Amino acid sequence: MKILMLAFGTFFFKYRNQAFPLIIVALFIAAPPTTTVLGSAALEQSKDIIALLIVLAGLVLRATVIGYAYIKRGGLNKRVYAKDLVTEGMFGVCRNPLYVGNMLIYAGLFLFHGNPGVVVVGSLLFGFIYQCIIYAEEEFLANKFGEAYSAYCRDVPRWGLKLSAFSASTEGMAFNMRRVIAKDYSTISSTLIALLATEFYRVAADSISDQELSYAIVLVGVFVGVVALTGLVSSLKKMGVFDELTAAR
């Protein structure tokens, strides 16, 4: 089973940027988002608030990771690779803090959609995929860094957050908000777009009533604003505005 998971992990590490959006779109198309929970619109609103808080927690966790100690997660030529063993910043709190943040975002998106099948299948599927990716990374890191990595694994949890270690692991480090924007704007943008698209899907699933038309227009306006802002940040990055941050840790 471990060998199969390693193969899955290697595959999804290489193709996750293409596969993940397709999986999410397929799941969301398979069933429309819910409009009530147990027949109650109030419960639906409460569920959506909880979902948004989970998504926010994931984004904040990712921002904290990148703001203190960013590491490139794309590997080398789309294969698992690491030049150094990074253990400072949030990597002293959790061995995979970016993946934990991602799982919170995905779980929140699935819960926001609301269909029980989407919530269960989506959360379990992405949890399994990330575990496979982690196995592939762990094998590489263990082979390259040996006992140093083994000691790191003994001290820092794979999925959990050892918050008691946060102060020590970030001592002497400064949080870099500009780096968060430069490195994570695409994740923030895609998350907002997914939420807005899901909400518009919910409103327009059957037909847009006169009462819902204004809300639908607002959703479209916000969507356009997010896309425009994303394009602006991307253009600034290509112009070299964030060049000095690329070299910064």
PDB file of C-alpha atoms in Angstrom:
ATOM      1  CA  MET A   1       0.000   0.000   0.000  1.00  0.00           C
ATOM      2  CA  LYS A   2       2.827   2.406   0.864  1.00  0.00           C
ATOM      3  CA  ILE A   3       4.467   1.780  -2.524  1.00  0.00           C
ATOM      4  CA  LEU A   4       1.196   2.576  -4.300  1.00  0.00           C
ATOM      5  CA  MET A   5       0.771   5.746  -2.240  1.00  0.00           C
ATOM      6  CA  LEU A   6       4.322   6.803  -3.110  1.00  0.00           C
ATOM      7  CA  ALA A   7       3.497   6.392  -6.802  1.00  0.00           C
ATOM      8  CA  PHE A   8       0.306   8.420  -6.371  1.00  0.00           C
ATOM      9  CA  GLY A   9       2.250  11.056  -4.451  1.00  0.00           C
ATOM     10  CA  THR A  10       4.885  11.404  -7.162  1.00  0.00           C
ATOM     11  CA  PHE A  11       2.177  11.713  -9.827  1.00  0.00           C
ATOM     12  CA  PHE A  12       0.089  14.316  -8.013  1.00  0.00           C
ATOM     13  CA  PHE A  13       3.176  16.283  -6.936  1.00  0.00           C
ATOM     14  CA  LYS A  14       3.924  16.752 -10.632  1.00  0.00           C
ATOM     15  CA  TYR A  15       0.381  17.364 -11.878  1.00  0.00           C
ATOM     16  CA  ARG A  16      -1.471  18.834  -8.887  1.00  0.00           C
ATOM     17  CA  ASN A  17      -1.790  22.306 -10.416  1.00  0.00           C
ATOM     18  CA  GLN A  18      -3.711  20.777 -13.298  1.00  0.00           C
ATOM     19  CA  ALA A  19      -5.491  17.944 -11.452  1.00  0.00           C
ATOM     20  CA  PHE A  20      -6.772  19.755  -8.355  1.00  0.00           C
ATOM     21  CA  PRO A  21      -8.900  22.377 -10.153  1.00  0.00           C
ATOM     22  CA  LEU A  22     -10.349  19.689 -12.425  1.00  0.00           C
ATOM     23  CA  ILE A  23     -11.282  17.517  -9.429  1.00  0.00           C
ATOM     24  CA  ILE A  24     -12.953  20.448  -7.668  1.00  0.00           C
ATOM     25  CA  VAL A  25     -14.903  21.487 -10.772  1.00  0.00           C
ATOM     26  CA  ALA A  26     -16.006  17.882 -11.347  1.00  0.00           C
ATOM     27  CA  LEU A  27     -17.209  17.542  -7.753  1.00  0.00           C
ATOM     28  CA  PHE A  28     -19.073  20.850  -7.827  1.00  0.00           C
ATOM     29  CA  ILE A  29     -20.719  20.068 -11.162  1.00  0.00           C
ATOM     30  CA  ALA A  30     -21.780  16.632  -9.938  1.00  0.00           C
ATOM     31  CA  ALA A  31     -24.197  18.213  -7.449  1.00  0.00           C
ATOM     32  CA  PRO A  32     -25.502  21.764  -7.022  1.00  0.00           C
ATOM     33  CA  PRO A  33     -24.635  23.601  -3.792  1.00  0.00           C
ATOM     34  CA  THR A  34     -27.178  23.423  -1.002  1.00  0.00           C
ATOM     35  CA  THR A  35     -29.598  26.251  -0.281  1.00  0.00           C
ATOM     36  CA  THR A  36     -30.817  24.925   3.079  1.00  0.00           C
ATOM     37  CA  VAL A  37     -29.603  22.602   5.821  1.00  0.00           C
ATOM     38  CA  LEU A  38     -32.335  20.264   7.065  1.00  0.00           C
ATOM     39  CA  GLY A  39     -34.809  22.608   5.406  1.00  0.00           C
ATOM     40  CA  SER A  40     -33.536  25.633   7.313  1.00  0.00           C
ATOM     41  CA  ALA A  41     -32.074  28.707   5.593  1.00  0.00           C
ATOM     42  CA  ALA A  42     -30.726  29.916   8.952  1.00  0.00           C
ATOM     43  CA  LEU A  43     -28.740  26.711   9.413  1.00  0.00           C
ATOM     44  CA  GLU A  44     -27.429  27.099   5.865  1.00  0.00           C
ATOM     45  CA  GLN A  45     -26.152  30.591   6.718  1.00  0.00           C
ATOM     46  CA  SER A  46     -24.503  29.302   9.889  1.00  0.00           C
ATOM     47  CA  LYS A  47     -22.885  26.491   7.914  1.00  0.00           C
ATOM     48  CA  ASP A  48     -21.561  28.980   5.362  1.00  0.00           C
ATOM     49  CA  ILE A  49     -20.093  31.194   8.093  1.00  0.00           C
ATOM     50  CA  ILE A  50     -18.291  28.191   9.591  1.00  0.00           C
ATOM     51  CA  ALA A  51     -17.033  27.235   6.126  1.00  0.00           C
ATOM     52  CA  LEU A  52     -15.705  30.740   5.491  1.00  0.00           C
ATOM     53  CA  LEU A  53     -13.945  30.764   8.869  1.00  0.00           C
ATOM     54  CA  ILE A  54     -12.256  27.452   7.982  1.00  0.00           C
ATOM     55  CA  VAL A  55     -11.137  28.876   4.633  1.00  0.00           C
ATOM     56  CA  LEU A  56      -9.851  32.006   6.381  1.00  0.00           C
ATOM     57  CA  ALA A  57      -7.927  29.866   8.877  1.00  0.00           C
ATOM     58  CA  GLY A  58      -6.250  28.080   5.973  1.00  0.00           C
ATOM     59  CA  LEU A  59      -5.296  31.334   4.258  1.00  0.00           C
ATOM     60  CA  VAL A  60      -3.976  32.814   7.514  1.00  0.00           C
ATOM     61  CA  LEU A  61      -1.912  29.687   8.171  1.00  0.00           C
ATOM     62  CA  ARG A  62      -0.419  29.839   4.684  1.00  0.00           C
ATOM     63  CA  ALA A  63       0.317  33.545   5.138  1.00  0.00           C
ATOM     64  CA  THR A  64       2.046  32.849   8.446  1.00  0.00           C
ATOM     65  CA  VAL A  65       4.185  30.146   6.864  1.00  0.00           C
ATOM     66  CA  ILE A  66       5.238  32.280   3.888  1.00  0.00           C
ATOM     67  CA  GLY A  67       5.646  35.434   5.926  1.00  0.00           C
ATOM     68  CA  TYR A  68       8.279  33.835   8.134  1.00  0.00           C
ATOM     69  CA  ALA A  69      10.078  31.190   6.063  1.00  0.00           C
ATOM     70  CA  TYR A  70       9.066  30.553   2.470  1.00  0.00           C
ATOM     71  CA  ILE A  71      10.218  27.389   0.714  1.00  0.00           C
ATOM     72  CA  LYS A  72       9.544  26.487  -2.888  1.00  0.00           C
ATOM     73  CA  ARG A  73       7.056  23.623  -2.999  1.00  0.00           C
ATOM     74  CA  GLY A  74       7.277  22.974  -6.743  1.00  0.00           C
ATOM     75  CA  GLY A  75      10.391  20.837  -6.446  1.00  0.00           C
ATOM     76  CA  LEU A  76      12.879  20.657  -9.307  1.00  0.00           C
ATOM     77  CA  ASN A  77      11.522  19.964 -12.789  1.00  0.00           C
ATOM     78  CA  LYS A  78       8.179  19.049 -11.179  1.00  0.00           C
ATOM     79  CA  ARG A  79       9.830  16.365  -9.059  1.00  0.00           C
ATOM     80  CA  VAL A  80      10.290  16.277  -5.289  1.00  0.00           C
ATOM     81  CA  TYR A  81      13.442  18.178  -4.374  1.00  0.00           C
ATOM     82  CA  ALA A  82      14.872  20.226  -1.517  1.00  0.00           C
ATOM     83  CA  LYS A  83      18.261  21.930  -1.344  1.00  0.00           C
ATOM     84  CA  ASP A  84      18.115  22.495   2.415  1.00  0.00           C
ATOM     85  CA  LEU A  85      16.199  21.066   5.346  1.00  0.00           C
ATOM     86  CA  VAL A  86      14.051  23.996   6.485  1.00  0.00           C
ATOM     87  CA  THR A  87      13.050  23.753  10.151  1.00  0.00           C
ATOM     88  CA  GLU A  88      12.561  27.390  11.139  1.00  0.00           C
ATOM     89  CA  GLY A  89       9.436  29.515  11.041  1.00  0.00           C
ATOM     90  CA  MET A  90       6.208  27.537  10.899  1.00  0.00           C
ATOM     91  CA  PHE A  91       8.216  24.484   9.828  1.00  0.00           C
ATOM     92  CA  GLY A  92       9.285  24.257  13.446  1.00  0.00           C
ATOM     93  CA  VAL A  93       5.598  24.008  14.374  1.00  0.00           C
ATOM     94  CA  CYS A  94       4.486  21.540  11.702  1.00  0.00           C
ATOM     95  CA  ARG A  95       6.372  19.593   9.042  1.00  0.00           C
ATOM     96  CA  ASN A  96       3.742  20.394   6.393  1.00  0.00           C
ATOM     97  CA  PRO A  97       2.103  23.672   7.395  1.00  0.00           C
ATOM     98  CA  LEU A  98       1.328  24.740   3.806  1.00  0.00           C
ATOM     99  CA  TYR A  99      -0.470  21.462   3.176  1.00  0.00           C
ATOM    100  CA  VAL A 100      -2.422  21.818   6.419  1.00  0.00           C
ATOM    101  CA  GLY A 101      -3.416  25.293   5.252  1.00  0.00           C
ATOM    102  CA  ASN A 102      -4.440  23.897   1.874  1.00  0.00           C
ATOM    103  CA  MET A 103      -6.552  21.182   3.476  1.00  0.00           C
ATOM    104  CA  LEU A 104      -8.350  23.772   5.591  1.00  0.00           C
ATOM    105  CA  ILE A 105      -9.078  25.795   2.449  1.00  0.00           C
ATOM    106  CA  TYR A 106     -10.368  22.769   0.540  1.00  0.00           C
ATOM    107  CA  ALA A 107     -12.437  21.518   3.473  1.00  0.00           C
ATOM    108  CA  GLY A 108     -13.952  24.988   3.839  1.00  0.00           C
ATOM    109  CA  LEU A 109     -14.751  25.170   0.119  1.00  0.00           C
ATOM    110  CA  PHE A 110     -16.440  21.769   0.202  1.00  0.00           C
ATOM    111  CA  LEU A 111     -18.422  22.693   3.307  1.00  0.00           C
ATOM    112  CA  PHE A 112     -19.436  25.993   1.690  1.00  0.00           C
ATOM    113  CA  HIS A 113     -20.780  23.995  -1.260  1.00  0.00           C
ATOM    114  CA  GLY A 114     -22.699  21.958   1.271  1.00  0.00           C
ATOM    115  CA  ASN A 115     -23.679  18.794  -0.578  1.00  0.00           C
ATOM    116  CA  PRO A 116     -22.853  15.937   1.840  1.00  0.00           C
ATOM    117  CA  GLY A 117     -21.341  13.821  -0.931  1.00  0.00           C
ATOM    118  CA  VAL A 118     -19.104  16.654  -2.071  1.00  0.00           C
ATOM    119  CA  VAL A 119     -18.025  17.422   1.503  1.00  0.00           C
ATOM    120  CA  VAL A 120     -17.162  13.808   2.355  1.00  0.00           C
ATOM    121  CA  VAL A 121     -15.695  12.673  -0.971  1.00  0.00           C
ATOM    122  CA  GLY A 122     -13.791  15.916  -1.548  1.00  0.00           C
ATOM    123  CA  SER A 123     -12.271  16.083   1.934  1.00  0.00           C
ATOM    124  CA  LEU A 124     -11.283  12.405   2.005  1.00  0.00           C
ATOM    125  CA  LEU A 125      -9.904  12.464  -1.541  1.00  0.00           C
ATOM    126  CA  PHE A 126      -7.744  15.536  -1.004  1.00  0.00           C
ATOM    127  CA  GLY A 127      -6.620  14.250   2.386  1.00  0.00           C
ATOM    128  CA  PHE A 128      -5.514  10.998   0.748  1.00  0.00           C
ATOM    129  CA  ILE A 129      -3.742  12.795  -2.116  1.00  0.00           C
ATOM    130  CA  TYR A 130      -1.843  15.076   0.248  1.00  0.00           C
ATOM    131  CA  GLN A 131      -0.837  12.128   2.415  1.00  0.00           C
ATOM    132  CA  CYS A 132       0.562  10.448  -0.700  1.00  0.00           C
ATOM    133  CA  ILE A 133       2.478  13.602  -1.648  1.00  0.00           C
ATOM    134  CA  ILE A 134       3.855  13.835   1.892  1.00  0.00           C
ATOM    135  CA  TYR A 135       5.032  10.209   1.756  1.00  0.00           C
ATOM    136  CA  ALA A 136       6.899  10.968  -1.484  1.00  0.00           C
ATOM    137  CA  GLU A 137       8.510  14.061   0.045  1.00  0.00           C
ATOM    138  CA  GLU A 138       9.401  12.249   3.249  1.00  0.00           C
ATOM    139  CA  GLU A 139      11.160   9.481   1.345  1.00  0.00           C
ATOM    140  CA  PHE A 140      13.275  12.023  -0.526  1.00  0.00           C
ATOM    141  CA  LEU A 141      14.088  14.044   2.596  1.00  0.00           C
ATOM    142  CA  ALA A 142      14.963  10.945   4.623  1.00  0.00           C
ATOM    143  CA  ASN A 143      17.351   9.736   1.923  1.00  0.00           C
ATOM    144  CA  LYS A 144      19.011  13.142   1.533  1.00  0.00           C
ATOM    145  CA  PHE A 145      19.213  14.412   5.112  1.00  0.00           C
ATOM    146  CA  GLY A 146      19.333  11.149   7.056  1.00  0.00           C
ATOM    147  CA  GLU A 147      19.463  11.453  10.847  1.00  0.00           C
ATOM    148  CA  ALA A 148      18.889  15.216  10.788  1.00  0.00           C
ATOM    149  CA  TYR A 149      15.531  14.636   9.139  1.00  0.00           C
ATOM    150  CA  SER A 150      14.708  11.731  11.460  1.00  0.00           C
ATOM    151  CA  ALA A 151      15.368  13.972  14.477  1.00  0.00           C
ATOM    152  CA  TYR A 152      13.196  16.679  12.939  1.00  0.00           C
ATOM    153  CA  CYS A 153      10.360  14.165  12.440  1.00  0.00           C
ATOM    154  CA  ARG A 154      10.606  13.025  16.034  1.00  0.00           C
ATOM    155  CA  ASP A 155      10.267  16.602  17.282  1.00  0.00           C
ATOM    156  CA  VAL A 156       7.739  18.133  14.865  1.00  0.00           C
ATOM    157  CA  PRO A 157       4.340  16.621  13.942  1.00  0.00           C
ATOM    158  CA  ARG A 158       3.437  15.765  10.352  1.00  0.00           C
ATOM    159  CA  TRP A 159      -0.104  17.192  10.381  1.00  0.00           C
ATOM    160  CA  GLY A 160      -0.600  18.720  13.804  1.00  0.00           C
ATOM    161  CA  LEU A 161       0.475  22.180  14.934  1.00  0.00           C
ATOM    162  CA  LYS A 162       2.944  22.253  17.820  1.00  0.00           C
ATOM    163  CA  LEU A 163       2.047  25.815  18.742  1.00  0.00           C
ATOM    164  CA  SER A 164       4.246  25.753  21.836  1.00  0.00           C
ATOM    165  CA  ALA A 165       7.250  25.782  19.486  1.00  0.00           C
ATOM    166  CA  PHE A 166       6.136  28.871  17.542  1.00  0.00           C
ATOM    167  CA  SER A 167       8.001  31.439  19.636  1.00  0.00           C
ATOM    168  CA  ALA A 168      11.302  29.562  19.529  1.00  0.00           C
ATOM    169  CA  SER A 169      11.065  28.668  15.833  1.00  0.00           C
ATOM    170  CA  THR A 170      10.393  32.275  14.767  1.00  0.00           C
ATOM    171  CA  GLU A 171      12.837  33.925  17.172  1.00  0.00           C
ATOM    172  CA  GLY A 172      14.831  36.630  15.418  1.00  0.00           C
ATOM    173  CA  MET A 173      12.653  36.425  12.288  1.00  0.00           C
ATOM    174  CA  ALA A 174      10.510  39.252  10.894  1.00  0.00           C
ATOM    175  CA  PHE A 175       7.127  38.664   9.289  1.00  0.00           C
ATOM    176  CA  ASN A 176       7.159  39.804   5.642  1.00  0.00           C
ATOM    177  CA  MET A 177       3.655  40.750   4.456  1.00  0.00           C
ATOM    178  CA  ARG A 178       4.866  41.855   1.037  1.00  0.00           C
ATOM    179  CA  ARG A 179       6.303  38.397   0.458  1.00  0.00           C
ATOM    180  CA  VAL A 180       2.934  36.887   1.362  1.00  0.00           C
ATOM    181  CA  ILE A 181       1.262  38.979  -1.324  1.00  0.00           C
ATOM    182  CA  ALA A 182       3.958  38.220  -3.894  1.00  0.00           C
ATOM    183  CA  LYS A 183       4.033  34.484  -3.272  1.00  0.00           C
ATOM    184  CA  ASP A 184       0.430  33.698  -2.339  1.00  0.00           C
ATOM    185  CA  TYR A 185      -1.755  36.100  -4.309  1.00  0.00           C
ATOM    186  CA  SER A 186      -2.744  33.354  -6.745  1.00  0.00           C
ATOM    187  CA  THR A 187      -3.938  31.079  -3.922  1.00  0.00           C
ATOM    188  CA  ILE A 188      -5.939  33.901  -2.354  1.00  0.00           C
ATOM    189  CA  SER A 189      -7.405  34.800  -5.748  1.00  0.00           C
ATOM    190  CA  SER A 190      -8.354  31.239  -6.731  1.00  0.00           C
ATOM    191  CA  THR A 191      -9.959  30.693  -3.329  1.00  0.00           C
ATOM    192  CA  LEU A 192     -12.072  33.842  -3.620  1.00  0.00           C
ATOM    193  CA  ILE A 193     -13.035  32.956  -7.192  1.00  0.00           C
ATOM    194  CA  ALA A 194     -14.099  29.456  -6.099  1.00  0.00           C
ATOM    195  CA  LEU A 195     -16.251  30.894  -3.299  1.00  0.00           C
ATOM    196  CA  LEU A 196     -17.847  33.507  -5.566  1.00  0.00           C
ATOM    197  CA  ALA A 197     -18.490  30.975  -8.336  1.00  0.00           C
ATOM    198  CA  THR A 198     -20.082  28.570  -5.856  1.00  0.00           C
ATOM    199  CA  GLU A 199     -22.330  31.282  -4.457  1.00  0.00           C
ATOM    200  CA  PHE A 200     -23.351  32.403  -7.953  1.00  0.00           C
ATOM    201  CA  TYR A 201     -24.027  28.746  -8.845  1.00  0.00           C
ATOM    202  CA  ARG A 202     -26.241  28.524  -5.760  1.00  0.00           C
ATOM    203  CA  VAL A 203     -28.198  31.651  -6.738  1.00  0.00           C
ATOM    204  CA  ALA A 204     -28.521  30.777 -10.423  1.00  0.00           C
ATOM    205  CA  ALA A 205     -28.981  26.989 -10.123  1.00  0.00           C
ATOM    206  CA  ASP A 206     -32.639  27.157 -11.191  1.00  0.00           C
ATOM    207  CA  SER A 207     -33.247  30.730 -12.254  1.00  0.00           C
ATOM    208  CA  ILE A 208     -32.444  34.152 -10.858  1.00  0.00           C
ATOM    209  CA  SER A 209     -35.516  35.778  -9.348  1.00  0.00           C
ATOM    210  CA  ASP A 210     -36.071  39.526  -9.287  1.00  0.00           C
ATOM    211  CA  GLN A 211     -35.133  39.554  -5.598  1.00  0.00           C
ATOM    212  CA  GLU A 212     -31.855  37.712  -6.328  1.00  0.00           C
ATOM    213  CA  LEU A 213     -30.859  39.788  -9.374  1.00  0.00           C
ATOM    214  CA  SER A 214     -29.152  42.576  -7.397  1.00  0.00           C
ATOM    215  CA  TYR A 215     -27.211  40.030  -5.342  1.00  0.00           C
ATOM    216  CA  ALA A 216     -26.138  38.192  -8.496  1.00  0.00           C
ATOM    217  CA  ILE A 217     -24.905  41.467 -10.014  1.00  0.00           C
ATOM    218  CA  VAL A 218     -22.880  42.182  -6.866  1.00  0.00           C
ATOM    219  CA  LEU A 219     -21.318  38.705  -7.061  1.00  0.00           C
ATOM    220  CA  VAL A 220     -20.343  39.280 -10.686  1.00  0.00           C
ATOM    221  CA  GLY A 221     -18.922  42.702  -9.820  1.00  0.00           C
ATOM    222  CA  VAL A 222     -16.805  41.305  -6.983  1.00  0.00           C
ATOM    223  CA  PHE A 223     -15.676  38.470  -9.263  1.00  0.00           C
ATOM    224  CA  VAL A 224     -14.511  40.962 -11.893  1.00  0.00           C
ATOM    225  CA  GLY A 225     -12.767  42.996  -9.187  1.00  0.00           C
ATOM    226  CA  VAL A 226     -10.879  39.952  -7.902  1.00  0.00           C
ATOM    227  CA  VAL A 227      -9.789  39.005 -11.421  1.00  0.00           C
ATOM    228  CA  ALA A 228      -8.657  42.589 -12.136  1.00  0.00           C
ATOM    229  CA  LEU A 229      -6.711  42.837  -8.861  1.00  0.00           C
ATOM    230  CA  THR A 230      -5.090  39.464  -9.539  1.00  0.00           C
ATOM    231  CA  GLY A 231      -4.015  40.672 -12.958  1.00  0.00           C
ATOM    232  CA  LEU A 232      -2.582  43.839 -11.430  1.00  0.00           C
ATOM    233  CA  VAL A 233      -0.494  41.959  -8.868  1.00  0.00           C
ATOM    234  CA  SER A 234       0.678  39.533 -11.559  1.00  0.00           C
ATOM    235  CA  SER A 235       1.710  42.439 -13.806  1.00  0.00           C
ATOM    236  CA  LEU A 236       3.599  44.140 -10.976  1.00  0.00           C
ATOM    237  CA  LYS A 237       5.415  40.896 -10.274  1.00  0.00           C
ATOM    238  CA  LYS A 238       6.414  40.522 -13.950  1.00  0.00           C
ATOM    239  CA  MET A 239       7.640  44.133 -13.932  1.00  0.00           C
ATOM    240  CA  GLY A 240      10.055  43.228 -11.150  1.00  0.00           C
ATOM    241  CA  VAL A 241       8.328  44.998  -8.280  1.00  0.00           C
ATOM    242  CA  PHE A 242       8.847  41.936  -6.085  1.00  0.00           C
ATOM    243  CA  ASP A 243      12.297  40.923  -7.370  1.00  0.00           C
ATOM    244  CA  GLU A 244      14.039  41.730  -4.102  1.00  0.00           C
ATOM    245  CA  LEU A 245      11.563  39.484  -2.282  1.00  0.00           C
ATOM    246  CA  THR A 246      12.358  36.508  -4.458  1.00  0.00           C
ATOM    247  CA  ALA A 247      15.828  36.317  -3.045  1.00  0.00           C
ATOM    248  CA  ALA A 248      14.688  36.978   0.520  1.00  0.00           C
ATOM    249  CA  ARG A 249      13.945  34.128   2.899  1.00  0.00           C
TER     250      ARG A 249
END
